XYZ file of C-alpha atoms in Angstrom:
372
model
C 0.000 0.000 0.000
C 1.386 3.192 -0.815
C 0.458 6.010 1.401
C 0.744 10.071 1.212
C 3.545 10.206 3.420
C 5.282 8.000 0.676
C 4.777 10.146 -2.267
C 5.658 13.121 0.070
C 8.704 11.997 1.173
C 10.150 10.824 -2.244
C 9.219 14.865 -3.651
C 11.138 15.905 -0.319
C 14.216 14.646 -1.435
C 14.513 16.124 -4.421
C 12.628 19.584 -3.595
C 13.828 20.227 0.391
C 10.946 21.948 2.208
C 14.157 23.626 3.481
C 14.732 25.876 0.305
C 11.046 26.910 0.798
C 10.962 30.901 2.204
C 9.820 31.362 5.610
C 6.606 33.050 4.026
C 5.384 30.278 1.469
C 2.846 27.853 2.700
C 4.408 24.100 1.058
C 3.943 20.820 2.623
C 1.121 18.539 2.992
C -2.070 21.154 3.009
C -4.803 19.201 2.952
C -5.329 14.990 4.253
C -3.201 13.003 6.443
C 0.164 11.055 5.688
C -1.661 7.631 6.262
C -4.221 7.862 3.550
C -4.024 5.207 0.937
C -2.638 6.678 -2.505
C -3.978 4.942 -5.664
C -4.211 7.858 -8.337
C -2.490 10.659 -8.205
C -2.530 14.209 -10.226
C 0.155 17.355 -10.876
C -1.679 20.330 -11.403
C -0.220 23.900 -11.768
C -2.886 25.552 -9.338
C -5.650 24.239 -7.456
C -9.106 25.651 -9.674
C -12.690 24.344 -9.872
C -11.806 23.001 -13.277
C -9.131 20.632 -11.921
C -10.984 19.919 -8.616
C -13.842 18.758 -10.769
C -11.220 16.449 -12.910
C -10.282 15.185 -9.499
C -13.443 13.693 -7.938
C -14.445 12.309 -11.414
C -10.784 10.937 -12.003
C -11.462 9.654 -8.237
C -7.550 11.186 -7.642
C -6.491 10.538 -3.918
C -3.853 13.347 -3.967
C -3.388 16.101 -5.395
C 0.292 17.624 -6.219
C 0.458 21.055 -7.067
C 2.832 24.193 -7.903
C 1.215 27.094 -6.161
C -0.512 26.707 -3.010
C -4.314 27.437 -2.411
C -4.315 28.990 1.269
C -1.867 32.067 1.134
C -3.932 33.752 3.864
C -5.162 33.183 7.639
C -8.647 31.469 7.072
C -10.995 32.852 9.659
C -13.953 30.670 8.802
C -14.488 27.337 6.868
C -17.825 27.657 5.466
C -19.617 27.601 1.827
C -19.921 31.215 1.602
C -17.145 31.625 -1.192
C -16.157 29.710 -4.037
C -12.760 29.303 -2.514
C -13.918 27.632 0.822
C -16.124 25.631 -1.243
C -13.762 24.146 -2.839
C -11.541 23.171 0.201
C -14.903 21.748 1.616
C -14.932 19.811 -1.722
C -11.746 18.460 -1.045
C -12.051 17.100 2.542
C -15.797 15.908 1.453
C -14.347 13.760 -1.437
C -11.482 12.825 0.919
C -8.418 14.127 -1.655
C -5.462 15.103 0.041
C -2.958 17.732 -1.698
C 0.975 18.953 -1.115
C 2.335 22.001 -2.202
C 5.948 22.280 -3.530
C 6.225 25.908 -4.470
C 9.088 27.977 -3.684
C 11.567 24.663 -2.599
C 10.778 23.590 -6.241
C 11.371 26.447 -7.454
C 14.840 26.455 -5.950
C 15.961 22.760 -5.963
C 18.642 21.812 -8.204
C 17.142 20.401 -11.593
C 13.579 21.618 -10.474
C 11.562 24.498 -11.807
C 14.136 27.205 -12.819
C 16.402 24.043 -14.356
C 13.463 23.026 -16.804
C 12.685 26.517 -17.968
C 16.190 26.867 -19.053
C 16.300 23.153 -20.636
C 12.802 24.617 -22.526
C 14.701 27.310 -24.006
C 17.894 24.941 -25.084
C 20.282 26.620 -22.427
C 23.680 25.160 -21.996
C 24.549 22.978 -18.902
C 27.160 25.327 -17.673
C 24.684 27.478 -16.271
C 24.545 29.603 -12.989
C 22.030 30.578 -10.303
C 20.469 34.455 -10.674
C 19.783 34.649 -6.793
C 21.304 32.273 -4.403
C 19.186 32.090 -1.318
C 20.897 29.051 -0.199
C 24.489 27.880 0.313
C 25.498 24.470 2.609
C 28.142 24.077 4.551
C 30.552 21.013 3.258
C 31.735 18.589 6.138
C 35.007 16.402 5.637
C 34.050 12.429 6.831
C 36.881 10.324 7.769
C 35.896 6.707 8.601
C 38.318 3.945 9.399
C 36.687 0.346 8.619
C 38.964 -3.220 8.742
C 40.491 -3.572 4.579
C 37.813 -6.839 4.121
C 34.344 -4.352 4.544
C 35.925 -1.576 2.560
C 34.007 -1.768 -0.427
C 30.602 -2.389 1.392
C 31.166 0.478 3.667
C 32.254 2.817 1.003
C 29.292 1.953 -1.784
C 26.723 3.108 1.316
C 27.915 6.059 2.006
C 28.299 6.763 -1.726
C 24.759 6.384 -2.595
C 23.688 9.719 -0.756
C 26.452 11.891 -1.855
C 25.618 13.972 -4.599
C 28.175 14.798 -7.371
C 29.210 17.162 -10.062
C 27.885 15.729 -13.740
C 31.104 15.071 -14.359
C 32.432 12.885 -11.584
C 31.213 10.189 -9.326
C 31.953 7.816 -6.346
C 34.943 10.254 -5.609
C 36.645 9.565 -2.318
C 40.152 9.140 -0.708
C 41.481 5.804 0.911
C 44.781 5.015 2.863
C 45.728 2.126 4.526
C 47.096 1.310 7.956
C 46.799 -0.813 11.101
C 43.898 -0.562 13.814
C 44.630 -1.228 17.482
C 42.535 -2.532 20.286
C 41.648 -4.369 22.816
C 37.621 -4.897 23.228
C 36.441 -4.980 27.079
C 33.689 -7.136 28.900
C 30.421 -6.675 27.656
C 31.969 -5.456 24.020
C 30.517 -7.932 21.021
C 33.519 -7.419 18.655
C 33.466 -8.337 15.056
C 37.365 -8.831 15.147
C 39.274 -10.032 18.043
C 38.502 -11.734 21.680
C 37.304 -9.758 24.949
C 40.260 -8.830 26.628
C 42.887 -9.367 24.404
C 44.418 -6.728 22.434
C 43.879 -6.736 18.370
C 45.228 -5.318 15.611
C 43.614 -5.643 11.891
C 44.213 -3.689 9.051
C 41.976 -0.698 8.420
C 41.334 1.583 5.718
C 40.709 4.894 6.048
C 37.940 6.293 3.863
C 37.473 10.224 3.435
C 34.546 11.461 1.798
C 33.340 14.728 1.281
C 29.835 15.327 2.338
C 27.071 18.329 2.090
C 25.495 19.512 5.008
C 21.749 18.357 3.739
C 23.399 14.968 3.138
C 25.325 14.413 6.661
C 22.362 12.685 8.447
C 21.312 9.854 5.983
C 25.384 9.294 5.003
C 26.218 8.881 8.906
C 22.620 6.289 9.181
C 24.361 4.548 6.524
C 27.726 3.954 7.640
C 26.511 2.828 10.974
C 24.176 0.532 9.196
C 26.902 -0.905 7.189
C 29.720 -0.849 9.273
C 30.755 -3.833 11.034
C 32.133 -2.362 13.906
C 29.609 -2.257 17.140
C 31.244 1.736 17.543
C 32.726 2.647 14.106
C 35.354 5.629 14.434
C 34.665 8.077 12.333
C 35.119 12.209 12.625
C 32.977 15.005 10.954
C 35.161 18.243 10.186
C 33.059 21.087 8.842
C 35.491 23.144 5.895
C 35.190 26.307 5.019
C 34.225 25.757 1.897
C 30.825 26.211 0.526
C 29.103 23.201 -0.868
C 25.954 22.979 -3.074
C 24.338 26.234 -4.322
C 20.036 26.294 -4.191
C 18.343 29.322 -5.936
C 16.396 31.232 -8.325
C 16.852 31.638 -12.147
C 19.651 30.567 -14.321
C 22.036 32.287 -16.336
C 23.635 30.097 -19.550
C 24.508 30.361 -22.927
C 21.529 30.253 -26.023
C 22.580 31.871 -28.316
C 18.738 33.546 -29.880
C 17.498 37.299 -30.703
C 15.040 37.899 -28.451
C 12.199 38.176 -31.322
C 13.588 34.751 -31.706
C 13.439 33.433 -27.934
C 9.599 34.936 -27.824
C 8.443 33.019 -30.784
C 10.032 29.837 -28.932
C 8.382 30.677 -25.482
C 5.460 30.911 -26.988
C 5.381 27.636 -29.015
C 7.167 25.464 -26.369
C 4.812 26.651 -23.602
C 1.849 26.440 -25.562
C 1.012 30.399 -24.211
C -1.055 32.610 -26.253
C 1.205 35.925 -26.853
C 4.179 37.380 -24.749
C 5.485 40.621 -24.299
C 9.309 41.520 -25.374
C 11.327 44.688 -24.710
C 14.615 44.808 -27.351
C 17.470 47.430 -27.929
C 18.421 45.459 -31.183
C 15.957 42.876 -32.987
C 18.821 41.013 -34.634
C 21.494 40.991 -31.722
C 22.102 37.451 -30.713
C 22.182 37.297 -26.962
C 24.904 34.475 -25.877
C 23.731 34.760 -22.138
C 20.236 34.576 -21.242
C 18.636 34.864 -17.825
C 15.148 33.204 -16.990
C 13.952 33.306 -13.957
C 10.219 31.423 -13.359
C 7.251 33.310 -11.814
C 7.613 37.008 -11.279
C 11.415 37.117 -10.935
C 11.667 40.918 -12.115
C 13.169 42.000 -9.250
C 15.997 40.370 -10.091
C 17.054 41.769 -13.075
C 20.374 43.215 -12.014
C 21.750 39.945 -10.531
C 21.008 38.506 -13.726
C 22.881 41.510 -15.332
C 25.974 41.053 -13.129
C 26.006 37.634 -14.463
C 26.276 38.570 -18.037
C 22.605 38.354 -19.368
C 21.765 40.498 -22.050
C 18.091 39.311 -22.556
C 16.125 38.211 -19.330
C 12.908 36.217 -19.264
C 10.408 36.221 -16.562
C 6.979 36.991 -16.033
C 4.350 39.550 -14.375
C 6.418 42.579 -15.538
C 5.798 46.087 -14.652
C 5.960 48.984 -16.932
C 7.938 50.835 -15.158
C 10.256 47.527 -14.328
C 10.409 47.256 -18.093
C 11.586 50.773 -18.288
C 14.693 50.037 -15.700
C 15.618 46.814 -17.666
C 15.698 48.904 -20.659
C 17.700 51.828 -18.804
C 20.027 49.098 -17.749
C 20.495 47.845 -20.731
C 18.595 44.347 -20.498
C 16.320 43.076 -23.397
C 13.818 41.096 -21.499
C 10.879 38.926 -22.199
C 7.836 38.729 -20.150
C 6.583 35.132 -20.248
C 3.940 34.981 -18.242
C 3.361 33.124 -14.670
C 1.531 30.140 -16.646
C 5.051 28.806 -18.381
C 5.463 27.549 -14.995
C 2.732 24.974 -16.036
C 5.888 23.248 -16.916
C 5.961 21.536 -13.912
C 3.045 19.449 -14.557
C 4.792 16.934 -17.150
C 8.563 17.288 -15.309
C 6.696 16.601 -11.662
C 4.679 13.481 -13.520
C 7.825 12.137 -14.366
C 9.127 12.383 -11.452
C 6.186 10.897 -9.718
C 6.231 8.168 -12.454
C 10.508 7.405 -11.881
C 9.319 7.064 -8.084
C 6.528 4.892 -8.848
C 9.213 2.317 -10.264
C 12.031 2.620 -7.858
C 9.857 2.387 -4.958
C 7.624 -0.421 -6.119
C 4.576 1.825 -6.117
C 1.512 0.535 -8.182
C -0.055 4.245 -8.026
C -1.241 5.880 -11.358
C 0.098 9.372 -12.411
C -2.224 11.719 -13.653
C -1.495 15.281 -15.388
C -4.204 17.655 -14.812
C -6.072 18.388 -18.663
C -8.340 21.326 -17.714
C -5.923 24.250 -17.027
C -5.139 26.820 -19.091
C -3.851 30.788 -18.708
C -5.811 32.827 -17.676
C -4.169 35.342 -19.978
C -5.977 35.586 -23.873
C -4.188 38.188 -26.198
C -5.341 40.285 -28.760
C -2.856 42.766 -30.958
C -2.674 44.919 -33.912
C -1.542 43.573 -37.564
């Protein structure tokens, strides 16, 4: 059986409800952890359109993008079309979890498939970092035979650079002592001194990623108290944030055509110095990211996408010297086939047998008419 608290977990991996901001209501809104999960849908927002799809699709949970309680509710009654619909949801028994502003920050989540939509490179950087971890230095020292067993667990929740994997250091040399009564050695004989061959193992470890290494190595070492030590460096390890900055290599005329075809929106609106310059570094930034228009700058964007402009926004982009596309807050409807997936590569490696669902009925709420 395959429960909320399942799905929930396996999204909280890859989008921490750490990266959320202290103001932005994620998490598990409506149901409990323990409900049984046999259909579930991504949606973009929570509307009457996709509730509806909901109870007929009989969906058990609901994952969306944007949450639907911003504000204090004072009442819970049938008196707006709002509360209705969270009545709606607790009568038909559908739970629903938010991953907002920690998806929009996770590495390879929101802001990471807007810039694969518009064919950015990989070497790309973050617009605004809001989060930085600490790095920690793990040294363990485990006898030469358990090594490799010690070494692959720990592995397996260390993240690495695309480019590299499994990367460690290991030295050799020999372990003393002598286990005391009560001690249930895996080497040696109470009260007589011992001395094995160890390997030293030194790893270097993110500060998000310190708990479940350190459950592993206990779990895998053989050792009843496995001596280990946890420096932290002063180094900064993995970077979480908004936007990204990377190479494209479009006009913006260009870039708005493609917005508009790859996110299926009816129009956009484009500010442009030059309609043929080819910008080589592009910012985009999902939501309304215009406040952020000079970090993108200092990072050497010359076009910057983003939606909910202001005119007067526009006008300081375009004093700066920024061509910049306004998008629109729908593109992040993106999230509904890159979350499925997601949902989908969980329902495989976990041995789910839940159905993934991506919400039909929602569109922008944007139409656009214009001149020829």
């Amino acid at each position: 059986m395959t429960t909320v608290g399942d799905i929930i977990s396996q999204i909280a991996q890859f989008a921490p409800p750490h990266l959320a901001e202290d103001w932005d209501p994620i998490g598990l809104i409506f149901g409990t952890k323990d409900q049984r999960v046999s259909k579930v849908m991504v949606a973009l927002d929570l509307d009457q359109d996709t509730l509806q799809e909901a109870i007929d699709q009989e969906i058990d949970l609901i994952v969306t993008h944007h949450p639907p309680i911003f504000n204090k509710l004072q009442t819970l009654n049938g008196e707006d079309p709002r509360r209705q619909q969270y009545i709606a949801l607790i009568k038909h028994e559908i739970a629903l979890y938010v991953a907002h502003t920690n998806l929009d920050a996770a590495t390879g989540g929101v802001n990471d498939w807007l810039a694969d939509a518009i064919e950015m490179s990989s070497d790309r950087k973050i617009v605004t970092i809001t989060q930085q971890e600490s790095q920690y230095q793990l040294t363990v020292f485990v006898p030469e035979a358990e090594k490799q067993t010690v070494a692959e667990a720990i592995l397996e929740h260390i993240t690495f650079s695309d480019h590299y994997a499994d990367v460690y250091y290991e030295s050799s040399g020999m372990g003393h002592f002598t286990p005391k009564v009560g001690a249930d050695p895996a080497i040696g004989t109470v009260g007589q001194p011992e001395e094995t061959v160890e390997s030293r193992l030194e790893f270097l470890v993110n500060e998000s990623e310190l708990s479940p290494v350190l459950t592993a190595l206990h779990d895998a070492h053989p050792y009843e108290e496995p001596v280990y030590n946890v420096v932290q460096l002063q180094s900064s390890g993995q970077a979480y944030g908004y936007g990204r900055v990377g190479t494209v290599g479009k006009s913006t005329p260009e870039l708005a055509e493609h917005i508009m075809k790859t996110f299926d929106v009816s129009g956009v609106r484009y500010g442009t110095h030059d309609e043929t310059r080819v910008h080589e570094r592009v910012a985009i930034f999902g939501g309304a990211g215009s406040s952020s228009f000079e970090a993108a700058k200092q990072k050497g964007a010359t076009l910057y996408i983003t939606g909910d402009i202001s005119y007067h926004t526009a006008q300081d982009m375009m004093r700066a010297g920024l061509d910049f596309i306004d998008m629109g807050h729908y593109t992040e409807h993106i999230i509904v086939p890159r979350l499925a997936e997601k949902l989908e590569a969980f329902n495989q490696e976990q041995n789910w047998s839940i159905e993934v669902q991506e919400a039909t009925c929602q569109s922008d709420m944007f139409q656009y008419i214009s001149q020829q």
